[in-house]
N, CA, C and O of each residue as an XYZ file, in Angstrom:
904
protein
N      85.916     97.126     92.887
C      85.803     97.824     94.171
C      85.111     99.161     93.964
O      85.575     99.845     93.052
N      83.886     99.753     94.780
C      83.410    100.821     94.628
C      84.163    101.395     95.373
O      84.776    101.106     96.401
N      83.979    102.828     94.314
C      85.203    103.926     94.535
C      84.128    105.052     95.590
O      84.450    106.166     96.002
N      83.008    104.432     95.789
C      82.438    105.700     96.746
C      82.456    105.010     98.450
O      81.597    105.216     99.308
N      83.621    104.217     98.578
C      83.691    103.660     99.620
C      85.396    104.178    100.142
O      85.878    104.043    101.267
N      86.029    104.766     98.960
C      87.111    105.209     99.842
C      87.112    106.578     98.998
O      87.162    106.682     97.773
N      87.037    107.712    100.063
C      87.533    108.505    100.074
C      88.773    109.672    100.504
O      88.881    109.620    101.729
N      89.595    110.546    100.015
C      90.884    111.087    100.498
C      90.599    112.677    101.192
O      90.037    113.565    100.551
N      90.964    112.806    102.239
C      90.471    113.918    102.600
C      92.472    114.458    103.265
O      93.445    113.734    103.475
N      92.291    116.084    103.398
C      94.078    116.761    103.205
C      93.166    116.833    104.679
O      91.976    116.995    104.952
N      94.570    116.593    105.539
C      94.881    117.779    107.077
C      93.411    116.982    108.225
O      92.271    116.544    108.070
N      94.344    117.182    109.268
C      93.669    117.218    110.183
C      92.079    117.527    110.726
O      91.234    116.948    111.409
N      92.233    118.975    109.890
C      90.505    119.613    110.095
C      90.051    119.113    108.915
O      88.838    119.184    109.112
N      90.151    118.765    108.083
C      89.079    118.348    107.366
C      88.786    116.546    107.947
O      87.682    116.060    108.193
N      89.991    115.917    108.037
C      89.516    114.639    108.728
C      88.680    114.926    109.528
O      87.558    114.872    109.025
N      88.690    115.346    111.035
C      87.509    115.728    112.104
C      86.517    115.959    111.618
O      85.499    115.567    112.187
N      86.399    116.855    110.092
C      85.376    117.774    109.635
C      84.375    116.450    108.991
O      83.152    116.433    109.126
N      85.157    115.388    108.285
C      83.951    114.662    107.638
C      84.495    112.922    108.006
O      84.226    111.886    107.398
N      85.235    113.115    109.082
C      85.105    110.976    109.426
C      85.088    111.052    110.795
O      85.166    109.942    111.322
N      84.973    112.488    111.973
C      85.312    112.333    113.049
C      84.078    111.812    113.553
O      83.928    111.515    114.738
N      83.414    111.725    112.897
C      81.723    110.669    113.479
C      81.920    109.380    113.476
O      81.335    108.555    114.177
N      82.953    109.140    112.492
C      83.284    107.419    112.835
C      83.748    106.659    114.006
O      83.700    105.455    114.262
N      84.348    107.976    114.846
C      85.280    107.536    116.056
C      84.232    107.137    116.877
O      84.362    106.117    117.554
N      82.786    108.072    116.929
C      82.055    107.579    117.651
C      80.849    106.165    117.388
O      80.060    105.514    118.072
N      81.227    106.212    116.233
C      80.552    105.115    115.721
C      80.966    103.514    116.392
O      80.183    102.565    116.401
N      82.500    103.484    116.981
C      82.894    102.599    117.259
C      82.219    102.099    118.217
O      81.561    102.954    118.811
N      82.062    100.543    118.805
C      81.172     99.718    119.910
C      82.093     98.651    119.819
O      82.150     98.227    120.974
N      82.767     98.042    119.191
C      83.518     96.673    119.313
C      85.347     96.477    118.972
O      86.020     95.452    119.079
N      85.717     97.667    118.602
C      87.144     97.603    118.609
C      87.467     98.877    117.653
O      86.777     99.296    116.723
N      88.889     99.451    118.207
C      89.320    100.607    118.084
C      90.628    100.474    117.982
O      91.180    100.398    119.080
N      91.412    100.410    116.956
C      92.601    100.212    116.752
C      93.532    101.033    116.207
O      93.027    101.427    115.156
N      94.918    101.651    116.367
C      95.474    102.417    115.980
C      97.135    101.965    115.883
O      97.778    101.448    116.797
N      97.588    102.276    114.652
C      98.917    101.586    114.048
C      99.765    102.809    113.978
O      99.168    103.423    113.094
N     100.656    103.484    114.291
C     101.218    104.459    114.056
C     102.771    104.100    114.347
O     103.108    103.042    114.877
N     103.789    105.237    113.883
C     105.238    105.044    113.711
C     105.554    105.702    114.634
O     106.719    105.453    114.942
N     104.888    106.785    115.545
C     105.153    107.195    116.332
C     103.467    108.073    117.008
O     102.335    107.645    116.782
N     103.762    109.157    117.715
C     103.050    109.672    118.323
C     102.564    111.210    118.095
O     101.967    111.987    118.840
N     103.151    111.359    116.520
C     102.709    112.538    115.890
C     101.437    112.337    114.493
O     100.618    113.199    114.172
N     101.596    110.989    113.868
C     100.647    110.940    112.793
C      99.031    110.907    113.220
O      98.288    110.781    112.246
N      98.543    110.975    114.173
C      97.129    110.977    114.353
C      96.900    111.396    115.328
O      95.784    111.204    115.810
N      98.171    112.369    116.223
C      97.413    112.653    117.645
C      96.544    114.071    117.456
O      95.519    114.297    118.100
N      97.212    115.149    116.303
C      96.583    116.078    116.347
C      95.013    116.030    115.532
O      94.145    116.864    115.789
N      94.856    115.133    114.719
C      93.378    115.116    114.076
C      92.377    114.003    115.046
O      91.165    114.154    114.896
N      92.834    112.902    116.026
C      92.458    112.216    116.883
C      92.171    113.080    118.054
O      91.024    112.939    118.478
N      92.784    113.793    118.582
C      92.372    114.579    119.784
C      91.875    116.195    119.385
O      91.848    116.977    120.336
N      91.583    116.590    118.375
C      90.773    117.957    118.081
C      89.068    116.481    118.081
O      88.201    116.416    118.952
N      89.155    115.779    117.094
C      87.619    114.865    117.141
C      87.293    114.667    118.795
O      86.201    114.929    119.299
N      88.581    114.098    119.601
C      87.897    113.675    120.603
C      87.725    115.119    121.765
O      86.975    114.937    122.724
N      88.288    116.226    121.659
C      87.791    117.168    121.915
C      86.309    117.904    121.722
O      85.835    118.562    122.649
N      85.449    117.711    120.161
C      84.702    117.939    120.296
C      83.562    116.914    120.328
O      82.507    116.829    119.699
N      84.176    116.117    121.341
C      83.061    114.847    121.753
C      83.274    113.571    120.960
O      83.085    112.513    121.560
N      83.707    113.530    119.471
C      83.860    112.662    118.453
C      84.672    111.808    119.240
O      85.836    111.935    118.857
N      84.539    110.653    120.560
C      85.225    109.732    120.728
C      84.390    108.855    120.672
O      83.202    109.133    120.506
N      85.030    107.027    120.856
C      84.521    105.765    121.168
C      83.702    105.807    122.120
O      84.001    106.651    122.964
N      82.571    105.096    122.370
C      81.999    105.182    123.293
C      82.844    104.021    124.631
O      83.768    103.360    124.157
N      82.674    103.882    125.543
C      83.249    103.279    126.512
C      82.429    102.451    127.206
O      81.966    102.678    128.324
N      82.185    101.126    126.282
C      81.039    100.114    126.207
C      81.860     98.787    127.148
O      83.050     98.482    127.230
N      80.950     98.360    127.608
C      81.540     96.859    127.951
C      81.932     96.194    126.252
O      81.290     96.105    125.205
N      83.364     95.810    126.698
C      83.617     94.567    125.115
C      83.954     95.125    123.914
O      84.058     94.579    122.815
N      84.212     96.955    124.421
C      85.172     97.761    123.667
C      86.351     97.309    123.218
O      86.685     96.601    124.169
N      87.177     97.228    122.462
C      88.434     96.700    122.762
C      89.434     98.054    121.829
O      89.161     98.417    120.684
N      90.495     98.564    122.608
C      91.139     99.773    122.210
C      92.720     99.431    122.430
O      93.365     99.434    123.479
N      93.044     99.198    121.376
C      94.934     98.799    121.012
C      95.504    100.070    120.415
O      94.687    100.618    119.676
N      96.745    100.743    120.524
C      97.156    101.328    120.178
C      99.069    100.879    119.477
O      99.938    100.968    120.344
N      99.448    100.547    118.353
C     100.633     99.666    118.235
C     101.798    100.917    117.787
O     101.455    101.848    117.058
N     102.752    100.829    118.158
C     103.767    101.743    118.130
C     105.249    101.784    117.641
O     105.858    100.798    118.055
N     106.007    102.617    116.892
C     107.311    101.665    116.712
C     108.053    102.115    117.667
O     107.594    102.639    118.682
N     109.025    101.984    117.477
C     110.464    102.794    118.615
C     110.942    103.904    118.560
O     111.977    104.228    119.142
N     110.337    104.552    117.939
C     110.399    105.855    117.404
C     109.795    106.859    118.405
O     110.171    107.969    118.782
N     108.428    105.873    118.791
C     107.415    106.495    120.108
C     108.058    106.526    121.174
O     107.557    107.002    122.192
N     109.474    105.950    121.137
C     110.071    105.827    122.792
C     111.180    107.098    122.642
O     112.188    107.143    123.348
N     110.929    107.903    121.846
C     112.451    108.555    121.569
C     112.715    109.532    122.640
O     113.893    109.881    122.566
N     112.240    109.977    123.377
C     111.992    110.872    124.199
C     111.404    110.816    125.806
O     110.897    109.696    125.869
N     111.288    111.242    126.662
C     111.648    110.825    128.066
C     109.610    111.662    128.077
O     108.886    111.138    128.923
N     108.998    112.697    127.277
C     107.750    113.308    127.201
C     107.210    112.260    126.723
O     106.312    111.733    127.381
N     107.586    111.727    125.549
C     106.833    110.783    124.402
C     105.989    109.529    125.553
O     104.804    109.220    125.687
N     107.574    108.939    126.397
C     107.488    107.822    127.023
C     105.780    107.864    128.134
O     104.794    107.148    128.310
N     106.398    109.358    128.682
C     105.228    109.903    130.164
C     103.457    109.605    128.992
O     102.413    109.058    129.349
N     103.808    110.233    127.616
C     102.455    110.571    127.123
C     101.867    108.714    126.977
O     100.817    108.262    127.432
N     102.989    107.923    126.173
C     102.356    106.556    126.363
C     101.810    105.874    127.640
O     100.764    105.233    127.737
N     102.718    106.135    128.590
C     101.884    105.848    129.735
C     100.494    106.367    130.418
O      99.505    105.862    130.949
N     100.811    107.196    130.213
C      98.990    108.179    130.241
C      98.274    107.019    129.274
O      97.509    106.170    129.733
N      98.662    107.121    127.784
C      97.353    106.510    127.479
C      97.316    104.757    128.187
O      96.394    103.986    128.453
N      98.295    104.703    128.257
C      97.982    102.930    129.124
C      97.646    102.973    130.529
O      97.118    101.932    130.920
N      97.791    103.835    131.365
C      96.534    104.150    132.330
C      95.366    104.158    131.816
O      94.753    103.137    132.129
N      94.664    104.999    131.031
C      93.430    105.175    130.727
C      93.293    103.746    130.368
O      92.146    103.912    129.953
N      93.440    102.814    130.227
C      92.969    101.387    129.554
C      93.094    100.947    128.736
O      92.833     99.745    128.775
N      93.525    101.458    127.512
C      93.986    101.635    126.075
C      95.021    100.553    126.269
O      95.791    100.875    127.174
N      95.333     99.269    125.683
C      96.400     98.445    125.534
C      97.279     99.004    124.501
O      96.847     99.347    123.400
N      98.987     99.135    124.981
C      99.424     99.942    124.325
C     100.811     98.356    123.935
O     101.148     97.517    124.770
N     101.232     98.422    122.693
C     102.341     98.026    122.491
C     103.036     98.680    121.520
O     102.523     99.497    120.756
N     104.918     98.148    121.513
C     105.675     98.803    120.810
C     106.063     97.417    119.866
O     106.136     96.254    120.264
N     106.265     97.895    118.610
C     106.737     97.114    117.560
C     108.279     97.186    117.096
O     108.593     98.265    116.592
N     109.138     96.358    117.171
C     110.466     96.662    117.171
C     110.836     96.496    116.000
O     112.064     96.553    115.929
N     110.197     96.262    114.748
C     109.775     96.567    113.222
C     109.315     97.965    113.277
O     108.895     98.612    114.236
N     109.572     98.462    111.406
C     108.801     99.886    111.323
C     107.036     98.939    111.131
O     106.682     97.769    110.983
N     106.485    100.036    111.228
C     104.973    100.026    110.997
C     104.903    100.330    109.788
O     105.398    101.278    109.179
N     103.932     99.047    109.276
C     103.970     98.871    107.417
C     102.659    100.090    106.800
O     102.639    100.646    105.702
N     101.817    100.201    107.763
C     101.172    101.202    107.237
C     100.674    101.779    108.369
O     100.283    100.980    109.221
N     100.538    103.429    108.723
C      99.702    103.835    109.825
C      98.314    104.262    109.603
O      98.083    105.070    108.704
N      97.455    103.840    110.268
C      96.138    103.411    110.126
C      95.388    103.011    111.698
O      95.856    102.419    112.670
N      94.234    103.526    111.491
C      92.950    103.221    112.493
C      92.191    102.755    111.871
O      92.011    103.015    110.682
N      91.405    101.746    112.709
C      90.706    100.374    111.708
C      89.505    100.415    113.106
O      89.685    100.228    114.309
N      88.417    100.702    112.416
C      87.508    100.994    113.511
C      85.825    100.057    113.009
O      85.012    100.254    112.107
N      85.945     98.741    114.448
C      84.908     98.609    114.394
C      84.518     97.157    112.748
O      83.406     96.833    112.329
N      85.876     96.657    112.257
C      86.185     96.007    111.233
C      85.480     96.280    110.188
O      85.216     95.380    109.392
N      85.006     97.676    109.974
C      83.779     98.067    109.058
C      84.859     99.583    108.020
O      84.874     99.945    106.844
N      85.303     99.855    108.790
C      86.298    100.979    108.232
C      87.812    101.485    108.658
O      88.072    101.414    109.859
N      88.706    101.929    107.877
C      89.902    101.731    107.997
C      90.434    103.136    107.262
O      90.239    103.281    106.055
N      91.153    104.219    108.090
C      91.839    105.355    108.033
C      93.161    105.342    107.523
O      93.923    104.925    108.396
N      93.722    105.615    106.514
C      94.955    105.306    106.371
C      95.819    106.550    105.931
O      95.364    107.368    105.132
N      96.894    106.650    106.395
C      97.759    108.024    106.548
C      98.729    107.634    105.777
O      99.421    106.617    105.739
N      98.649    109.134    104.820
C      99.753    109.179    103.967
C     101.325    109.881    104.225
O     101.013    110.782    105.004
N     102.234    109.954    104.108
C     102.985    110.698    103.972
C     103.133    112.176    104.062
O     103.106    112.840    103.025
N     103.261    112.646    105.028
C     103.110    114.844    104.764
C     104.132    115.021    103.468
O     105.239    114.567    103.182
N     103.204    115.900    102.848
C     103.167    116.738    101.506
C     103.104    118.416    102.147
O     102.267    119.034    102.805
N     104.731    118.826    101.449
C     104.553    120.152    102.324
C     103.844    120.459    103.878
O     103.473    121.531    104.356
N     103.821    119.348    104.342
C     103.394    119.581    105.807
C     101.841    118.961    106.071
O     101.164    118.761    107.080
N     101.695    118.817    104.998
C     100.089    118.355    105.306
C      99.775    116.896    105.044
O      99.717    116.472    103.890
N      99.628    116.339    105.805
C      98.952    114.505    105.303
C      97.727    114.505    104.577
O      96.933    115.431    104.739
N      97.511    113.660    103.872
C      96.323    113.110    103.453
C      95.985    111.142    103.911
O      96.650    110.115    103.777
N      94.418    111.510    104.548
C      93.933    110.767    105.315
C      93.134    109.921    104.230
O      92.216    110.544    103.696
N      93.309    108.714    103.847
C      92.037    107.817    102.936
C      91.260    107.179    103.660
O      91.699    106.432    104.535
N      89.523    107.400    103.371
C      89.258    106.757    104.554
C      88.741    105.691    103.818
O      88.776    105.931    102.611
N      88.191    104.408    104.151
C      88.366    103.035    103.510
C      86.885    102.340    104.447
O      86.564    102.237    105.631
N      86.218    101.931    102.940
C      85.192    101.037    104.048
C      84.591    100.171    102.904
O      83.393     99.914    102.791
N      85.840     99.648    101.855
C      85.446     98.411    101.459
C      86.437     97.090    102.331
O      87.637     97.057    102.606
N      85.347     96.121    102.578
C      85.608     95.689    102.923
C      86.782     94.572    103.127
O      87.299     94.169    104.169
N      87.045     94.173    101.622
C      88.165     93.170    101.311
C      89.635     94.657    101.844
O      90.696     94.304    102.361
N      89.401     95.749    101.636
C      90.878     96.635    102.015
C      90.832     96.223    103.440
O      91.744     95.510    103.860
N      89.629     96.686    104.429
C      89.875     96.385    106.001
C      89.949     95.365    106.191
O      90.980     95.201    106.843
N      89.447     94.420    106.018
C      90.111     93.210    106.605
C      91.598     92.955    106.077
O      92.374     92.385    106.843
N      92.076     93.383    104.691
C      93.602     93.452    105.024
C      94.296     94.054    105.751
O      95.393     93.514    105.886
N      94.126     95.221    106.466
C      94.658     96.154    107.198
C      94.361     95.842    108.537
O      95.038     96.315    109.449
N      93.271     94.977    108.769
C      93.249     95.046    110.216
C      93.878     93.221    110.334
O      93.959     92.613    111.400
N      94.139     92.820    109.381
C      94.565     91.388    109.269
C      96.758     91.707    109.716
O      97.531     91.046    110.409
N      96.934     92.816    109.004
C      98.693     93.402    109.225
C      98.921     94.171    110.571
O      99.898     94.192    111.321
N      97.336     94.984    110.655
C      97.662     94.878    112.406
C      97.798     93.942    113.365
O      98.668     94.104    114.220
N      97.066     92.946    113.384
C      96.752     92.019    114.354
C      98.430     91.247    114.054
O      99.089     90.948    115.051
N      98.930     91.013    112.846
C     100.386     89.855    112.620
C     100.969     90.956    113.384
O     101.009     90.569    114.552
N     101.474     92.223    113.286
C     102.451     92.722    113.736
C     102.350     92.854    115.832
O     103.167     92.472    116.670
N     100.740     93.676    116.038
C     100.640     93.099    117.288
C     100.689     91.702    118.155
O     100.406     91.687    119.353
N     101.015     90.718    117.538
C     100.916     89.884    118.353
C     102.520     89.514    118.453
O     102.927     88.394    118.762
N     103.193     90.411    118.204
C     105.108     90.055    117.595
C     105.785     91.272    118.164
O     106.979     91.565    118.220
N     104.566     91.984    118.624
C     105.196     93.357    119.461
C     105.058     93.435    121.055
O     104.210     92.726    121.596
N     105.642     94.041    121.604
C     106.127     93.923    123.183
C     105.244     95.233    123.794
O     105.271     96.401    123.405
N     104.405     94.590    124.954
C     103.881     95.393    125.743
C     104.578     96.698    126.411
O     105.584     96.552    127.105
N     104.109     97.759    126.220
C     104.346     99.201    126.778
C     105.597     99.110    128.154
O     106.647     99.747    128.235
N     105.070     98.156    129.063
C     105.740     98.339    130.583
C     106.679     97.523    130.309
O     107.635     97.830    131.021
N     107.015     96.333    129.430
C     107.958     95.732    129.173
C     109.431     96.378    128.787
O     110.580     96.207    129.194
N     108.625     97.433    127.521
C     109.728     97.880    126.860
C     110.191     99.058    127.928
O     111.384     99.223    128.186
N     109.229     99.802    128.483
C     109.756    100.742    129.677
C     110.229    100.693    130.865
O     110.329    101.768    131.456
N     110.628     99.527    131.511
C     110.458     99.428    132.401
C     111.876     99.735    132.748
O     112.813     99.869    131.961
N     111.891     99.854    134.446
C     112.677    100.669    134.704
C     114.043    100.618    135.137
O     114.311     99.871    136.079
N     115.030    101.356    134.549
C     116.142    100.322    134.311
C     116.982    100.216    135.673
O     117.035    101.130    136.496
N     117.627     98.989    135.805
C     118.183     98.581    136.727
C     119.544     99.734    137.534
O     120.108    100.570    136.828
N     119.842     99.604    138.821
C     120.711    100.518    139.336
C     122.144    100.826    138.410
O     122.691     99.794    138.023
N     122.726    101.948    138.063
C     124.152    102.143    137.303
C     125.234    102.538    138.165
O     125.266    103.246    139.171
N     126.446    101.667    137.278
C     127.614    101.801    138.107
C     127.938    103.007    138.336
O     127.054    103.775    137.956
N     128.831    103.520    138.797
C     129.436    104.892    138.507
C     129.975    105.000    137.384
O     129.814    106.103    136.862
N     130.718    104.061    136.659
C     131.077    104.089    135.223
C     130.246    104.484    134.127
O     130.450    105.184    133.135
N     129.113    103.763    134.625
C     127.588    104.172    133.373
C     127.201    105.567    133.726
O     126.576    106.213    132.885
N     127.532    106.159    134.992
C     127.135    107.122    135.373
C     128.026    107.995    134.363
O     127.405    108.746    133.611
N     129.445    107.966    134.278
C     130.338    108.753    133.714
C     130.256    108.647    132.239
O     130.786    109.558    131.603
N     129.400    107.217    131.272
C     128.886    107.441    129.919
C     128.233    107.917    130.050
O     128.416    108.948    129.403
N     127.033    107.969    130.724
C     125.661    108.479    130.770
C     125.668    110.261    130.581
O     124.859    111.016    130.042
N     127.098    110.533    131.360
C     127.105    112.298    131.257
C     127.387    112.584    129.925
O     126.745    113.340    129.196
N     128.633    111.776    129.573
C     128.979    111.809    128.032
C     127.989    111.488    127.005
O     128.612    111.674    125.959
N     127.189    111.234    126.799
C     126.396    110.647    125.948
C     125.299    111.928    126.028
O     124.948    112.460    124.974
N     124.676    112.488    127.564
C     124.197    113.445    127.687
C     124.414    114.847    127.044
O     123.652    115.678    126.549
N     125.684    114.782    127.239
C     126.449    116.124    126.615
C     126.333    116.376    125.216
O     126.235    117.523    124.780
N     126.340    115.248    124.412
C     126.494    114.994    123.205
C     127.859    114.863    122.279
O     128.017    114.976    121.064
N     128.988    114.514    123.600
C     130.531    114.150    122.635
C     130.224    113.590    121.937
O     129.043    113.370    121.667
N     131.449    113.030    121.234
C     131.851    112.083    120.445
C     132.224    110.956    120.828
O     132.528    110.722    121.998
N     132.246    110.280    120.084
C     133.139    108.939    121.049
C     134.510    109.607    121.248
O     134.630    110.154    122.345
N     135.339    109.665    120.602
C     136.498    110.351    120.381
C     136.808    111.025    122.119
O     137.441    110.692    123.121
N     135.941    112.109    121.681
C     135.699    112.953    122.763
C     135.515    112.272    124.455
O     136.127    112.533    125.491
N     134.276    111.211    124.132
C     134.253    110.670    125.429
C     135.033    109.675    125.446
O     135.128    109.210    126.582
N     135.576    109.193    124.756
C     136.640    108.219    125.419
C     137.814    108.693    126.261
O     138.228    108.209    127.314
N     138.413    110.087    125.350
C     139.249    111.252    126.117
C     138.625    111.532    127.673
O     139.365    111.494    128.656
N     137.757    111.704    127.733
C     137.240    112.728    128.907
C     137.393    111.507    130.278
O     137.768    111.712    131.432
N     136.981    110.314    129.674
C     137.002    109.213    130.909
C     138.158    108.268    130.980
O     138.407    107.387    131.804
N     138.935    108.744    129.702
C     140.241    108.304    130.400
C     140.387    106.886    129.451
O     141.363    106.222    129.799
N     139.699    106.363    128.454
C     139.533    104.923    128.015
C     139.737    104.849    126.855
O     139.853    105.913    126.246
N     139.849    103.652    126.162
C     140.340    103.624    125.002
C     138.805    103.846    123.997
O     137.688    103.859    124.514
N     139.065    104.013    122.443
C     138.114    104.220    121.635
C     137.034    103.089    122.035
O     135.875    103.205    122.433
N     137.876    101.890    121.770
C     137.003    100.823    121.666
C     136.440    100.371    123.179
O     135.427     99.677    123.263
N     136.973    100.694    124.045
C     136.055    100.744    125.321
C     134.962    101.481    125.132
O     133.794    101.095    125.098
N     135.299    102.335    125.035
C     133.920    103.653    125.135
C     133.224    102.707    124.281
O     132.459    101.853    124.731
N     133.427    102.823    123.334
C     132.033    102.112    122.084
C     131.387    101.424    123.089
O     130.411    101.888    123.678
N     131.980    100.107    123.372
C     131.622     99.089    124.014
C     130.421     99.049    125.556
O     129.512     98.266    125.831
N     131.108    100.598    126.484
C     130.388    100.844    127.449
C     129.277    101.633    127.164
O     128.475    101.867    128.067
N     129.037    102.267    125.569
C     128.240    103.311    125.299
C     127.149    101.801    124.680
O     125.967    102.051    124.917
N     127.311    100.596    124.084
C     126.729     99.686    123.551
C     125.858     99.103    124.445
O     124.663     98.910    124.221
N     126.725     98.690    125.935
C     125.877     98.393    127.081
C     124.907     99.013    127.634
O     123.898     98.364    127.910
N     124.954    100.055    127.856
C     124.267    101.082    128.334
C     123.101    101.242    127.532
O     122.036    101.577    128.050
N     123.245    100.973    125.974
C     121.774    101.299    125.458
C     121.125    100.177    125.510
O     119.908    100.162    125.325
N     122.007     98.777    125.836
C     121.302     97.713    125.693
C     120.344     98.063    127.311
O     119.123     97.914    127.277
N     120.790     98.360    128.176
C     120.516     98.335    129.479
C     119.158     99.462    129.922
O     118.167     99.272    130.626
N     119.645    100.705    129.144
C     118.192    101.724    129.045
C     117.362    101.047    128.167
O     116.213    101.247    128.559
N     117.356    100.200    126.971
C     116.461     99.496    125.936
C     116.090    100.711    125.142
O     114.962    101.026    124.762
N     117.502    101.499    124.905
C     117.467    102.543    123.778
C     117.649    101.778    122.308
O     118.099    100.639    122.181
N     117.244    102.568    121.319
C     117.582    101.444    120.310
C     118.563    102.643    118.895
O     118.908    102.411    117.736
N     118.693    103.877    119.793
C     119.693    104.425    119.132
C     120.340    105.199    120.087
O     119.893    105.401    121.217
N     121.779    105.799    119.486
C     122.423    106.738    120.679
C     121.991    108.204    120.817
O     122.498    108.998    121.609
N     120.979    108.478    119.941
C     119.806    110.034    120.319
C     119.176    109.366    121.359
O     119.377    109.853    122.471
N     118.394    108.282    121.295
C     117.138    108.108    122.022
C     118.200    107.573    123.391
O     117.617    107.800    124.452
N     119.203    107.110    123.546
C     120.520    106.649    125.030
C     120.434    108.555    125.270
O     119.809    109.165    126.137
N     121.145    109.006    124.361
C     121.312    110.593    125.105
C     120.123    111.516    125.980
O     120.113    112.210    126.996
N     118.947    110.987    124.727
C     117.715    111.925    125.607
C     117.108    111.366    127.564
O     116.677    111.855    128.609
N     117.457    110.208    127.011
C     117.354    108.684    128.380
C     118.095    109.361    129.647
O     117.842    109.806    130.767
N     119.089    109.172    128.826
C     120.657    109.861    129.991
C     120.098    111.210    130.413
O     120.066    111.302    131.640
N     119.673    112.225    129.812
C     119.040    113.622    130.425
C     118.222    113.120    131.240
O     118.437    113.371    132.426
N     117.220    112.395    130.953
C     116.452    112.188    132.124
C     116.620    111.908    133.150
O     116.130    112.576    134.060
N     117.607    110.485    133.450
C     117.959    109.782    134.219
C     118.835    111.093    135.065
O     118.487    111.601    136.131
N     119.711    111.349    134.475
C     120.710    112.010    135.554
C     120.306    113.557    136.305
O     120.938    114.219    137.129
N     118.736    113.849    135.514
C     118.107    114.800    135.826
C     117.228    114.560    137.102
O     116.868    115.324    137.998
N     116.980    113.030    136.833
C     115.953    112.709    138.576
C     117.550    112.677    139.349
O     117.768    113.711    139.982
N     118.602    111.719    139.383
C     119.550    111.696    140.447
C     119.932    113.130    141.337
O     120.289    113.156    142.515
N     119.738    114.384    140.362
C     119.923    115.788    141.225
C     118.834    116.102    141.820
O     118.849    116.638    142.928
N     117.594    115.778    141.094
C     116.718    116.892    141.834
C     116.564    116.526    143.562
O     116.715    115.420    144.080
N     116.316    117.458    144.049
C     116.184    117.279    145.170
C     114.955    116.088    145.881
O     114.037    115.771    145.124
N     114.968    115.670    146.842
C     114.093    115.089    147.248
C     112.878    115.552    148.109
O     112.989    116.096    149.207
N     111.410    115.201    147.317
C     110.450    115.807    148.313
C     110.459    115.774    149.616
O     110.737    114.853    150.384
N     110.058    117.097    149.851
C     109.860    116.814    151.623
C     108.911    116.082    151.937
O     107.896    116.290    151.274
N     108.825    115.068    152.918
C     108.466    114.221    153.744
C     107.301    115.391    154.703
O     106.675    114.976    155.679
């Protein structure tokens, strides 16, 4: 394998500084694998700030694959939907993501390392037997992962009971704690705190608590005037 086909570049600005021409290089597919919504947004949107984006061709094709990690937050959720307005096919992977990586154009392939003291290092890859493996682990995992509006969608009306976990869970008790406060036994609470995440399609009790802020944050606000 020639070694002048992958190179490692540290941080954000230097990525933009010497591969953000690749973004525009793209014409036939644009793909992006990430664990969440922090490994490539800040060196992806300084490039596409200074113009360094895809062009927006007929027969473009632009996937973005995500784990559950991207749902952790009630901002995170609003920012995925933005990009699935813009056209961008967005899915979530209910597996971690085996490697995060942009695979652009089946000719070259970005791959993100781990932050080191805060800083990633970006390899960028354009032999060919590496991209077609990488864009071969994107495509198995996207086709096994669940569309954006699926996993978001919006959850069905709550009892008053879910209403009364939903505060607890908000607050950040304990079980202990919220089982006390509503009056129920340990193992109830568990049980109604279990439903409830099955029901928001939280997949931990941070990401049920941040849910619950939201949720019980639209039930107060007032309603626009008409």
């Amino acid at each position: 394998m020639s070694t002048d086909r992958i190179i490692t570049l540290h941080g954000e600005q230097e990525l933009v500084q010497r591969a953000g021409h690749l973004f525009v290089a793209s014409h036939e597919e644009f793909l992006v694998a990430a664990t969440d919504l922090v490994t490539f947004s800040a060196g992806v949107n300084a490039a596409f700030r200074e113009g360094k984006r895809p062009h927006v061709v007929p027969g473009l094709t632009m996937r973005k694959l995500y784990s559950r990690r991207a749902l952790a937050d009630p901002e995170s959720l609003r920012r995925l939907r933005r990009i699935a307005a813009s056209g961008i096919e967005v899915r979530i992977s209910d597996g971690p993501i085996a490697r995060e990586a942009i695979v652009i154009d089946r000719r070259t392939a970005i791959l993100a390392g781990a932050p080191v003291r805060g800083v990633r290092a970006y390899t960028v890859v354009q032999a060919p037997e590496v991209v077609d493996g990488v864009r071969s682990l994107f495509r198995a995992t996207w086709e096994t992962a669940t569309s954006l509006a699926d996993c978001a969608a919006p959850p069905p009306p709550l009892t008053e009971q879910a209403r009364d976990t939903l505060r607890a869970l908000s607050a950040g008790h304990t079980d202990e704690t919220g089982a006390r406060l509503l009056g129920v036994s340990l193992r109830t609470y568990r049980r109604r705190v279990a439903e409830l995440m099955a029901t928001l399609g939280a997949s931990s009790r941070f990401q049920a608590g941040l849910l619950a802020r939201d949720l019980l944050r639209e039930e107060v606000s007032p309603a626009a005037p008409r």
